[in-house]
PDB file of C-alpha atoms in Angstrom:
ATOM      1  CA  UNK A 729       0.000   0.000   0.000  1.00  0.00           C
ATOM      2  CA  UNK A 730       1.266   3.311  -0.642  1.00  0.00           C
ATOM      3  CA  UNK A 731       2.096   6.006   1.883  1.00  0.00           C
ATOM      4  CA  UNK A 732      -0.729   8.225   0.246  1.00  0.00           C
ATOM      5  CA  UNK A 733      -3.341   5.630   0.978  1.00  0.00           C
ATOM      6  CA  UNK A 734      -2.235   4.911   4.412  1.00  0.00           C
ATOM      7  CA  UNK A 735      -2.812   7.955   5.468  1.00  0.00           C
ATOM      8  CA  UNK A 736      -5.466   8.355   4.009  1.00  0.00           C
ATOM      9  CA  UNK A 737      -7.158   5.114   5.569  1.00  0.00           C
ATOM     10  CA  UNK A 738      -5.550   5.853   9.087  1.00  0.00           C
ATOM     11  CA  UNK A 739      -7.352   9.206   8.854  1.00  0.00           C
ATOM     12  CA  UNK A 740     -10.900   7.947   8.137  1.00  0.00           C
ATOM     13  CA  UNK A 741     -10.451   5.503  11.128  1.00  0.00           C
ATOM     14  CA  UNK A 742      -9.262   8.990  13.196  1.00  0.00           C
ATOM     15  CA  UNK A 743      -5.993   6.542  13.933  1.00  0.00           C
ATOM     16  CA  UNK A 744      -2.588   8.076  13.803  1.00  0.00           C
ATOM     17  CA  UNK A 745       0.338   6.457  11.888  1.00  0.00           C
ATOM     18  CA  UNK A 746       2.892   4.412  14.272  1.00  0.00           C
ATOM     19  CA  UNK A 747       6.191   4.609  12.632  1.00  0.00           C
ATOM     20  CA  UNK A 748       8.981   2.844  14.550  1.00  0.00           C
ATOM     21  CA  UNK A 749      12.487   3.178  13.440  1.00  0.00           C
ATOM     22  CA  UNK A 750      15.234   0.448  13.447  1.00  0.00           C
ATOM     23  CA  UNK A 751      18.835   0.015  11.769  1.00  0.00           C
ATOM     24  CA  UNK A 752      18.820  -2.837   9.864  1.00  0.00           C
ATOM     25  CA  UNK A 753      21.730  -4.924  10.172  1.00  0.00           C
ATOM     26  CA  UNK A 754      21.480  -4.557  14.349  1.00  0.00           C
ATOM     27  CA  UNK A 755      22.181  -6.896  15.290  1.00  0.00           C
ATOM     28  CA  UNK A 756      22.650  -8.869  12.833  1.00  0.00           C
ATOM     29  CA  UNK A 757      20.613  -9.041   8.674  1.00  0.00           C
ATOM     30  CA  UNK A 758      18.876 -12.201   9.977  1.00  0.00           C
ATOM     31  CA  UNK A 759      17.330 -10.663  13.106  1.00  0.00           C
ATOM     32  CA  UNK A 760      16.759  -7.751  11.295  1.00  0.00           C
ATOM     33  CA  UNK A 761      14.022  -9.390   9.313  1.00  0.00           C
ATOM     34  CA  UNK A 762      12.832 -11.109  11.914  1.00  0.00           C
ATOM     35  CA  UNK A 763      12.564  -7.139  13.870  1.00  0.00           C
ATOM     36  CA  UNK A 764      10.802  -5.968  11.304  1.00  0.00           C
ATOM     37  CA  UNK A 765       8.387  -8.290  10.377  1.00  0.00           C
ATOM     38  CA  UNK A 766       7.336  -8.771  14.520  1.00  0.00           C
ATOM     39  CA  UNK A 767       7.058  -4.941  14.695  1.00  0.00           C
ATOM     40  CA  UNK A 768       4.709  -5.345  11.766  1.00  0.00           C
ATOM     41  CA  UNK A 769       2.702  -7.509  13.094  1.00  0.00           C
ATOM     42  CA  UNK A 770       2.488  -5.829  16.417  1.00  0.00           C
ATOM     43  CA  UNK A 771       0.440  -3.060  14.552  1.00  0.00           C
ATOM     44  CA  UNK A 772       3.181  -0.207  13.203  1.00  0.00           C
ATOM     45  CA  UNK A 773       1.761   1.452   9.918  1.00  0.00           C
ATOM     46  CA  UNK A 774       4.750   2.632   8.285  1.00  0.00           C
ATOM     47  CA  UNK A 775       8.704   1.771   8.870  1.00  0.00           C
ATOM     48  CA  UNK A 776      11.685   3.312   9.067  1.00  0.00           C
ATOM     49  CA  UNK A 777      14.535   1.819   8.015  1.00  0.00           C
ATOM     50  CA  UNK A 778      17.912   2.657   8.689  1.00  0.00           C
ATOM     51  CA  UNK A 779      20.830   2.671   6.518  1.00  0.00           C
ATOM     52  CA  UNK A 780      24.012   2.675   8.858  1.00  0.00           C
ATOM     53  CA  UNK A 781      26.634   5.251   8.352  1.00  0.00           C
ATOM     54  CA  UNK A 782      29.788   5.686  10.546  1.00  0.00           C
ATOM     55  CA  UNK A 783      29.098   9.346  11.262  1.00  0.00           C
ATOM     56  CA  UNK A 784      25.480   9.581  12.058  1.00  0.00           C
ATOM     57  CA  UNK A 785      25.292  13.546  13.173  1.00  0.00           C
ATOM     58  CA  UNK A 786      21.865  13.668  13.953  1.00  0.00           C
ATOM     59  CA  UNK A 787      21.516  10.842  16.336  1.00  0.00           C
ATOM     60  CA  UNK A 788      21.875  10.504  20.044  1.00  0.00           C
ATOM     61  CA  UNK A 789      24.295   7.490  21.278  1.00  0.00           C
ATOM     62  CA  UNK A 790      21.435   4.980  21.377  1.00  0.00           C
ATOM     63  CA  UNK A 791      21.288   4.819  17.350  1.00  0.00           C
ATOM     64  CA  UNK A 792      24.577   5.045  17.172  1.00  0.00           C
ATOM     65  CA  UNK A 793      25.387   2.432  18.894  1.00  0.00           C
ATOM     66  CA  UNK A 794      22.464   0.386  16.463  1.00  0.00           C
ATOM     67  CA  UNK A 795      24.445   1.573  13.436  1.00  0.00           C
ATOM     68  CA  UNK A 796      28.497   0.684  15.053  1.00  0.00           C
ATOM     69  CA  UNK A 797      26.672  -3.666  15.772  1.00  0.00           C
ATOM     70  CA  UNK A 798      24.705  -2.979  12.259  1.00  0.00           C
ATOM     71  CA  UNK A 799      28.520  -2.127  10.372  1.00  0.00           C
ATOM     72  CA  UNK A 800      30.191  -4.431  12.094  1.00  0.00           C
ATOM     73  CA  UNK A 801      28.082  -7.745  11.495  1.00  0.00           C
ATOM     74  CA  UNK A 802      28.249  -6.470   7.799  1.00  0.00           C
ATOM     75  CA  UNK A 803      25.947  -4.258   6.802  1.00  0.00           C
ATOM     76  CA  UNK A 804      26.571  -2.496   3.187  1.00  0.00           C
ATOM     77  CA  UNK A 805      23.847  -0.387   1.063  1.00  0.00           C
ATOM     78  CA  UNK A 806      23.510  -3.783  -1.326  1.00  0.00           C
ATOM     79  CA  UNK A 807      22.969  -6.283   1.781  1.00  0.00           C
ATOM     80  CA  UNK A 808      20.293  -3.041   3.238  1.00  0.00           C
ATOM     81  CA  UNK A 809      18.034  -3.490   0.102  1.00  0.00           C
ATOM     82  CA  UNK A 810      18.258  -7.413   0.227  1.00  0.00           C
ATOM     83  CA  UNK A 811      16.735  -7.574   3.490  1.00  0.00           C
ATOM     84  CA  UNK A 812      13.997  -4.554   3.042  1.00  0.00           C
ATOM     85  CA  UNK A 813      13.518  -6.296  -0.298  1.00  0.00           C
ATOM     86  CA  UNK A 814      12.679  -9.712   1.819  1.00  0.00           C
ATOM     87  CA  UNK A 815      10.457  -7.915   4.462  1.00  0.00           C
ATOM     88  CA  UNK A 816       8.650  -5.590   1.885  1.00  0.00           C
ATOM     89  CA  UNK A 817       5.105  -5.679   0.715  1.00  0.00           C
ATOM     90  CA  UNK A 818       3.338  -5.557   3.835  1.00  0.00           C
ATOM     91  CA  UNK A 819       3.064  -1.668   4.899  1.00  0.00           C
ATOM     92  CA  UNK A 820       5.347   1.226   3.310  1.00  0.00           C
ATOM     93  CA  UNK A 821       9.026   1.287   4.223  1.00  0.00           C
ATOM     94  CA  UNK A 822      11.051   4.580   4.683  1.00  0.00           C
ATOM     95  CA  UNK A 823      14.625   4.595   3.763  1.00  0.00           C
ATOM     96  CA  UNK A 824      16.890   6.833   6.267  1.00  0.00           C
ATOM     97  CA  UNK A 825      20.425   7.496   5.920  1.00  0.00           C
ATOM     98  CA  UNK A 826      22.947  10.431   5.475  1.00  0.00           C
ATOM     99  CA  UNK A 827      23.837  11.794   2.397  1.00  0.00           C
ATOM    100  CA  UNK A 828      27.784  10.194   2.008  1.00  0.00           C
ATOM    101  CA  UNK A 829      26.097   6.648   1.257  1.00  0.00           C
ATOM    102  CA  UNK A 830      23.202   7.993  -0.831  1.00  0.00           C
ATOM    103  CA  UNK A 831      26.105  10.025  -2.795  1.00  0.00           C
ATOM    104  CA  UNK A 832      27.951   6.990  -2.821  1.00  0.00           C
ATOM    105  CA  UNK A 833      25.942   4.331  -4.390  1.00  0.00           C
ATOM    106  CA  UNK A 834      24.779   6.953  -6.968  1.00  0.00           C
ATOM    107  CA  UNK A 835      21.527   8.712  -6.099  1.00  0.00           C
ATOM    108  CA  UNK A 836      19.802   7.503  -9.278  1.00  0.00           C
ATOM    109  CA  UNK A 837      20.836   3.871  -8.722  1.00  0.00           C
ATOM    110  CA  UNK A 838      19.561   4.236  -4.837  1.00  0.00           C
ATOM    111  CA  UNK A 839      16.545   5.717  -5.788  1.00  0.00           C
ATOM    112  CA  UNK A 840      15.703   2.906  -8.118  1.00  0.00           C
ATOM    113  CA  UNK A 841      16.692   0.485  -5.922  1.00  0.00           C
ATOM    114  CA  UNK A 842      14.090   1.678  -2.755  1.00  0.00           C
ATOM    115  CA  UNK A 843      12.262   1.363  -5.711  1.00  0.00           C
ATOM    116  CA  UNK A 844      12.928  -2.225  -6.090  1.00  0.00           C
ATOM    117  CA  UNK A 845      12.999  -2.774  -2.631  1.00  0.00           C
ATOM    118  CA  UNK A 846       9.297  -1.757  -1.578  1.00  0.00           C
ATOM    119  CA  UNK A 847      10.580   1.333  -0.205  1.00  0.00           C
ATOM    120  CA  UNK A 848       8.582   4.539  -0.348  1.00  0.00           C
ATOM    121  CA  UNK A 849      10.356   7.274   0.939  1.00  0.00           C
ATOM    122  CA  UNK A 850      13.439   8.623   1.539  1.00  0.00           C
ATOM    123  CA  UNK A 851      14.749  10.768   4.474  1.00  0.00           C
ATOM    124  CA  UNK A 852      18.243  12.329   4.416  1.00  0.00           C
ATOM    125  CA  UNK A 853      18.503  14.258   8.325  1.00  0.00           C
ATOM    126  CA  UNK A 854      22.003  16.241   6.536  1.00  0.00           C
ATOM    127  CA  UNK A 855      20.684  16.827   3.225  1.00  0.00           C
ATOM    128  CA  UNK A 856      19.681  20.794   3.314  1.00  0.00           C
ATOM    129  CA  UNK A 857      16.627  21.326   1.143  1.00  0.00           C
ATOM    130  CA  UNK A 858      18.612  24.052  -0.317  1.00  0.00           C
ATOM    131  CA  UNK A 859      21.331  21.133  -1.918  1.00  0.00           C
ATOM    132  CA  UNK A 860      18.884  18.681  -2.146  1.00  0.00           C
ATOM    133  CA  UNK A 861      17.727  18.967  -6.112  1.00  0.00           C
ATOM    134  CA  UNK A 862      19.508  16.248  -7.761  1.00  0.00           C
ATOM    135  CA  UNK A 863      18.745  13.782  -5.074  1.00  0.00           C
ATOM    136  CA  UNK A 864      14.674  15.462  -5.204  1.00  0.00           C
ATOM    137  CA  UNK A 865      15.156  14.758  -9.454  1.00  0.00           C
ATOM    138  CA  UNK A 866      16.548  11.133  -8.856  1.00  0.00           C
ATOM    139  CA  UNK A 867      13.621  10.499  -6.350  1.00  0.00           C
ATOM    140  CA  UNK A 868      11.261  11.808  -8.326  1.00  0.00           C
ATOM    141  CA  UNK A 869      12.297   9.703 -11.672  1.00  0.00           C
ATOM    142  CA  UNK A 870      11.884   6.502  -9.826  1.00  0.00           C
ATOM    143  CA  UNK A 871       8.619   7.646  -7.848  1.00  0.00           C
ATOM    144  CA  UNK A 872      10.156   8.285  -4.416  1.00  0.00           C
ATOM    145  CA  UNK A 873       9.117  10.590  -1.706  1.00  0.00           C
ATOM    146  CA  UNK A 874      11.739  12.487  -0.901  1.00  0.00           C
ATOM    147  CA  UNK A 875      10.946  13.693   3.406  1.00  0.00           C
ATOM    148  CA  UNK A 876      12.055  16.580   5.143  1.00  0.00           C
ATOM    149  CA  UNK A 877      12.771  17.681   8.517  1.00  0.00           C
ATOM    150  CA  UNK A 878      10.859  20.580   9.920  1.00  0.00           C
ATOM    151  CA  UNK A 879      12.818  21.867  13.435  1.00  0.00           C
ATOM    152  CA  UNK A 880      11.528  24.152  15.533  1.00  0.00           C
ATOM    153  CA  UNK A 881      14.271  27.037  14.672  1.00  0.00           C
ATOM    154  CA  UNK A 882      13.539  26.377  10.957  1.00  0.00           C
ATOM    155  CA  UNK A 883      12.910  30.345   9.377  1.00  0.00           C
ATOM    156  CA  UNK A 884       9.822  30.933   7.412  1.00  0.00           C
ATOM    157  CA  UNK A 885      11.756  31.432   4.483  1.00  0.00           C
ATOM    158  CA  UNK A 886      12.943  28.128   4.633  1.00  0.00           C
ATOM    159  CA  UNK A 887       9.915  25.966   5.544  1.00  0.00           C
ATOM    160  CA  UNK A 888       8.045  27.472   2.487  1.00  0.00           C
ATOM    161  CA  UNK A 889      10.954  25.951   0.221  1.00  0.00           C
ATOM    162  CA  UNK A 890      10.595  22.445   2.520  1.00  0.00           C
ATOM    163  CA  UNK A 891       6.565  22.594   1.903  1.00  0.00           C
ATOM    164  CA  UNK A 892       7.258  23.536  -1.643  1.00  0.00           C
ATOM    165  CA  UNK A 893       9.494  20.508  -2.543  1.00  0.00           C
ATOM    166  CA  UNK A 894       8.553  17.300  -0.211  1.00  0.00           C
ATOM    167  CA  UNK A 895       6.350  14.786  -0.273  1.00  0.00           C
ATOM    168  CA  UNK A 896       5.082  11.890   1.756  1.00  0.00           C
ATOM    169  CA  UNK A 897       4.746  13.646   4.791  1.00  0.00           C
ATOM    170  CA  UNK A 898       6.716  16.382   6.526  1.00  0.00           C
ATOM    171  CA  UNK A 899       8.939  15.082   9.600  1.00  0.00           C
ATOM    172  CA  UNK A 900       8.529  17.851  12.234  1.00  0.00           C
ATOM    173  CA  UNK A 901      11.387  17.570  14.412  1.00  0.00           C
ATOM    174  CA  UNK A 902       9.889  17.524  18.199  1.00  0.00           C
ATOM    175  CA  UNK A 903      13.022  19.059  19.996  1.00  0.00           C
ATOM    176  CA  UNK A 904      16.475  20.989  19.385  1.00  0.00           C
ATOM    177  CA  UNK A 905      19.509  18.110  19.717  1.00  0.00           C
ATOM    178  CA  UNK A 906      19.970  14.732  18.283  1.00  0.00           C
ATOM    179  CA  UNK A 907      17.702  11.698  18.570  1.00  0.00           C
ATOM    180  CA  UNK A 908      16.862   9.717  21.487  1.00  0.00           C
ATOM    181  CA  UNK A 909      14.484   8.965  24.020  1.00  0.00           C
ATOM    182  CA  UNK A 910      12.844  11.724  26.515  1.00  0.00           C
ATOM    183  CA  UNK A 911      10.303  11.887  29.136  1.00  0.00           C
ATOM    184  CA  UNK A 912       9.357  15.091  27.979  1.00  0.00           C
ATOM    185  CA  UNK A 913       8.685  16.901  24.727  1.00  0.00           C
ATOM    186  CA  UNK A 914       9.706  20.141  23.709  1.00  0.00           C
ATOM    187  CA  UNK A 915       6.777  22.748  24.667  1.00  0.00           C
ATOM    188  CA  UNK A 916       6.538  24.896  21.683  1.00  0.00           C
ATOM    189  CA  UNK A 917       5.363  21.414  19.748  1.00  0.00           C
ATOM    190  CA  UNK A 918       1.488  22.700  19.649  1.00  0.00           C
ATOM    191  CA  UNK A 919       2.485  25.688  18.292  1.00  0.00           C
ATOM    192  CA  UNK A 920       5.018  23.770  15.547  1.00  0.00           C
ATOM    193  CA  UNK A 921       2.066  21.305  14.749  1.00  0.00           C
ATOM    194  CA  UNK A 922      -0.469  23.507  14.070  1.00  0.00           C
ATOM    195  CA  UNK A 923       1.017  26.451  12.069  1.00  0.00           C
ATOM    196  CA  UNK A 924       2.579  23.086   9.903  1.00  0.00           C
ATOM    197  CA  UNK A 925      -0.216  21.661   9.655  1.00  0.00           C
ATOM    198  CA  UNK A 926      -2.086  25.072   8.502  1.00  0.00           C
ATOM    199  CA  UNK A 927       0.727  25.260   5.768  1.00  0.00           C
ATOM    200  CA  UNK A 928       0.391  21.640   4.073  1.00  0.00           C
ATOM    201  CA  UNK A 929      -1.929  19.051   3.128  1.00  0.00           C
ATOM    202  CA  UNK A 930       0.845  16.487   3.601  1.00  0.00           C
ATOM    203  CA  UNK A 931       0.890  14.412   6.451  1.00  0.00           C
ATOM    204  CA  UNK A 932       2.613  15.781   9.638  1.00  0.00           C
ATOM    205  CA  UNK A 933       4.745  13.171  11.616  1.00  0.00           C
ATOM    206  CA  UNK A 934       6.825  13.931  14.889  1.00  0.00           C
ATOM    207  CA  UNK A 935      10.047  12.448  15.615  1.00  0.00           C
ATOM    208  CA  UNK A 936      12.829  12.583  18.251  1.00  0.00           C
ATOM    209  CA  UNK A 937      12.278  11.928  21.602  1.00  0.00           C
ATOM    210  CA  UNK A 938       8.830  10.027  21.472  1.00  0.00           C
ATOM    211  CA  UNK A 939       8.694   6.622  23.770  1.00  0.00           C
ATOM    212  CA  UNK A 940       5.925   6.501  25.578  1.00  0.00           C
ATOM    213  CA  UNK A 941       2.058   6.177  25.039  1.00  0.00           C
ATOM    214  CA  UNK A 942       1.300   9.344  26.605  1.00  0.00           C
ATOM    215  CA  UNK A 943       3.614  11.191  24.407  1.00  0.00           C
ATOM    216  CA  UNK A 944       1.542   9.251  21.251  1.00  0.00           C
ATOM    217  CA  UNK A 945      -1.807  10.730  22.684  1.00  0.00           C
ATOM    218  CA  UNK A 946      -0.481  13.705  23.193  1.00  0.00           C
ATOM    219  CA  UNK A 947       1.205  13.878  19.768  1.00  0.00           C
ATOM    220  CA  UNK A 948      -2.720  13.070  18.585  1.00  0.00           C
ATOM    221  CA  UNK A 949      -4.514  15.532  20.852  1.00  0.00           C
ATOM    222  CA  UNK A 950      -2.153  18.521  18.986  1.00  0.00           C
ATOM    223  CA  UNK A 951      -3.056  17.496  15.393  1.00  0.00           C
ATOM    224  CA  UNK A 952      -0.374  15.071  14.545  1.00  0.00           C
ATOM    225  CA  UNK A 953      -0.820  12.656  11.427  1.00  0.00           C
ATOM    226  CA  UNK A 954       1.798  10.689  12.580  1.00  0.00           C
ATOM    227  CA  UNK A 955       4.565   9.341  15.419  1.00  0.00           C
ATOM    228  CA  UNK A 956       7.812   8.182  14.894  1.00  0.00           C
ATOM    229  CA  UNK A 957       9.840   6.366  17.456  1.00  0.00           C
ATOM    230  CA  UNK A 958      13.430   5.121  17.165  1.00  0.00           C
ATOM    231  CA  UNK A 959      15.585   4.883  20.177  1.00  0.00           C
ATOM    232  CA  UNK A 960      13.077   3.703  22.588  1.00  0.00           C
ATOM    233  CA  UNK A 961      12.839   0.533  19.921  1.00  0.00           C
ATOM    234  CA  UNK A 962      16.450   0.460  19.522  1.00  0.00           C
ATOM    235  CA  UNK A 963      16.741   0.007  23.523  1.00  0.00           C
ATOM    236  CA  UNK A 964      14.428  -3.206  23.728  1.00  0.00           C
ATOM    237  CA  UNK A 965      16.768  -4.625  20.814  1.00  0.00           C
ATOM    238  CA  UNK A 966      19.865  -3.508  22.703  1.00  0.00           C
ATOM    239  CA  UNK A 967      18.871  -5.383  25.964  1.00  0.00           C
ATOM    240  CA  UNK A 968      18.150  -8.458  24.641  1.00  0.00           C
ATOM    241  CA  UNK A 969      20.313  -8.803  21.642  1.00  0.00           C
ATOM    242  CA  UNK A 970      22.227 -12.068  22.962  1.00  0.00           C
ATOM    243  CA  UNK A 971      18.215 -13.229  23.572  1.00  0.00           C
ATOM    244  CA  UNK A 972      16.506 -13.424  20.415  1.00  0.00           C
ATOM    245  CA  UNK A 973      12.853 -14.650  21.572  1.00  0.00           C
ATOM    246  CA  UNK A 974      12.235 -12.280  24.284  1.00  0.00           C
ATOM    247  CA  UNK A 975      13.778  -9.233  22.173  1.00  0.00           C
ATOM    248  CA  UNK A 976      11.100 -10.264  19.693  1.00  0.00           C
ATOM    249  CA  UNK A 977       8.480 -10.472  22.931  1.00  0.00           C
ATOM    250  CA  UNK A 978       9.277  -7.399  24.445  1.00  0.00           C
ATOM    251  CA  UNK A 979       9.188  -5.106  21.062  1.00  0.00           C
ATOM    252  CA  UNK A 980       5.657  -6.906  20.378  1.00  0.00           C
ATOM    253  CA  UNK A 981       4.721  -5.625  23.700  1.00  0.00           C
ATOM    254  CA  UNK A 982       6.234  -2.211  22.964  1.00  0.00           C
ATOM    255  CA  UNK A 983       4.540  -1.773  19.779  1.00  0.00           C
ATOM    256  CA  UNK A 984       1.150  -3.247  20.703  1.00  0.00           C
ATOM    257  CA  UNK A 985       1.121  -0.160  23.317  1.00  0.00           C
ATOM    258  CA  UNK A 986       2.105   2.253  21.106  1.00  0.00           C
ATOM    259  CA  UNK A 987      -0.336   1.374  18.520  1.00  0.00           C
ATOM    260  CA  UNK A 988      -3.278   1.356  21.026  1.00  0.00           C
ATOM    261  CA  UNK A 989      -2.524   4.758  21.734  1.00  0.00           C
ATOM    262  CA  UNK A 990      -2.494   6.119  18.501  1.00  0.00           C
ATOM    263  CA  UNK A 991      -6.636   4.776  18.690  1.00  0.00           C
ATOM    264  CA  UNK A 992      -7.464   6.764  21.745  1.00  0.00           C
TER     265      UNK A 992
END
C-alpha cells in the first residue's frame, strides 16, 4: 500500500500512523528481518529503516550504537536493500540514511533500488533542502518521496521551500539536539504542529524523543498525522540482543502499546 493511501485510511479511522524506526543490520541481517516483520505484526503502519553510516550527526548514542553492531556484522547499502527487499510488501518502508552513502551508491541507482525494494520514501537528516535537487530529481524519476525535517528554529523562508518541494509527509522535528528517548517533549510542539499543519496538506509526523504512550496521545490531541519512534525501539533490541525470543516479545509488547494509543 502506498504512503498516500495509508494515510489516508488511518485518517478515516481517526488513527494516527505508528512509525517505529530500526537500523537494519542490528544486530545482525537475519534478526533484522525477523525485527521488522514482529514490529509489523504488532500493529506499526509505516517503517523506518535505517541505513548505517559511521558518522550519524543527527543521532543521540542509542542509534549510534544500532548503526556501530549494524557495520560491524556487515551491513553495506547492497545487503540493506536485500533484506527490506525480503520484508517488503506488507506496509510502506522509509529509507533513512545520510547523504555520504546515498552520494555513494549513486543517487539515481539508490533511488531505483528503494524502488525495487518496496521502499517509499526517503529521508536524508544532513541533506539541506537548499542542496537537495539532484537527489529530489533522482527520487522523483523513480517515484520516491523524498521527506524533510521541519525543526523548531527552521525560518519561514525556509519551511516554504521544505513545503514547496517534499512529499510523503513532513517530519517535524519535536526538539532541538539529536535523537533519542525523553520523558518530555519540547513545549513549543502545539504551536510547531499547528502552524505546519495550517501550511500543508501532507501528512505531519513527529520524531525525536517520542517513547511513551502518553507522548503518542499527546502527539494526537495537537493534530499530529503521525509518530515516529526510534531509540526507545532500539533500547528493547539492545537489551536483549544475545536473547533473540524475548527481544522479539518485548518489542511486540512495545509496539502493541504504542499502537493502542495512537486509537485513543
Amino acid at each position: 500500500m502506498s504512503l498516500n493511501k495509508t494515510f489516508q485510511n488511518l485518517k478515516e479511522k481517526n488513527e494516527m500512523a505508528l512509525m517505529p524506526y530500526v537500523c537494519v543490520g542490528d544486530p545482525d541481517g537475519e534478526t533484522s528481518a525477523e525485527i521488522i516483520n514482529a514490529i509489523i505484526d504488532a500493529g506499526a503502519d509505516v517503517m523506518e529503516l535505517g541505513l548505517p553510516f559511521s558518522d550519524p550527526i543527527a543521532d543521540g548514542p542509542t542509534i549510534q550504537a544500532a548503526s556501530e553492531r549494524s557495520l560491524k556484522s556487515g551491513m553495506n547499502t547492497d545487503r540493506y536493500f536485500k533484506v527490506c527487499k525480503k520484508v517488503s510488501g506488507r506496509i510502506p518502508f522509509i529509507s533513512m540514511t545520510y547523504y555520504n552513502p546515498i552520494l555513494q551508491y549513486g543517487l539515481e541507482r539508490f533511488a531505483q533500488s528503494c524502488k525495487e525494494s518496496g521502499i517509499s520514501g526517503i529521508i536524508v537528516p544532513d541533506l539541506p533542502v537548499e542542496e537537495s535537487g539532484p537527489l529530489h530529481d533522482a527520487c522523483k524519476k523513480s517515484g520516491i518521496d523524498l521527506i524533510f525535517l521541519v525543526a523548531p528554529t527552521t525560518t519561514e523562508t525556509r519551511m516554504k521551500k521544505i513545503l514547496k518541494d517534499a512529499s510523503g509527509f513532513i517530519y517535524l522535528v519535536s526538539l532541538l539536539g539529536v535523537t533519542g528517548a525523553r520523558k518530555n517533549l519540547g513545549g513549543s510542539l502545539d504551536s510547531l504542529v499547528k502552524k505546519t499543519n495550517a501550511k500543508t496538506k501532507l501528512p505531519v509526523c513527529v520524531g525525536f524523543g517520542i517513547s511513551k504512550p502518553e507522548h503518542i496521545k499527546n502527539m494526537k490531541g495537537i493534530g499530529a498525522d503521525g509518530a515516529i519512534v526510534g531509540s526507545a525501539v532500539i533500547d528493547v533490541i539492545a537489551k536483549n540482543k544475545d536473547n533473540r525470543g524475548k527481544m522479539l516479545e518485548e518489542l511486540s509488547m512495545f509496539i502493541g502499546k504504542l499502537k493502542s494509543a495512537t486509537k485513543d
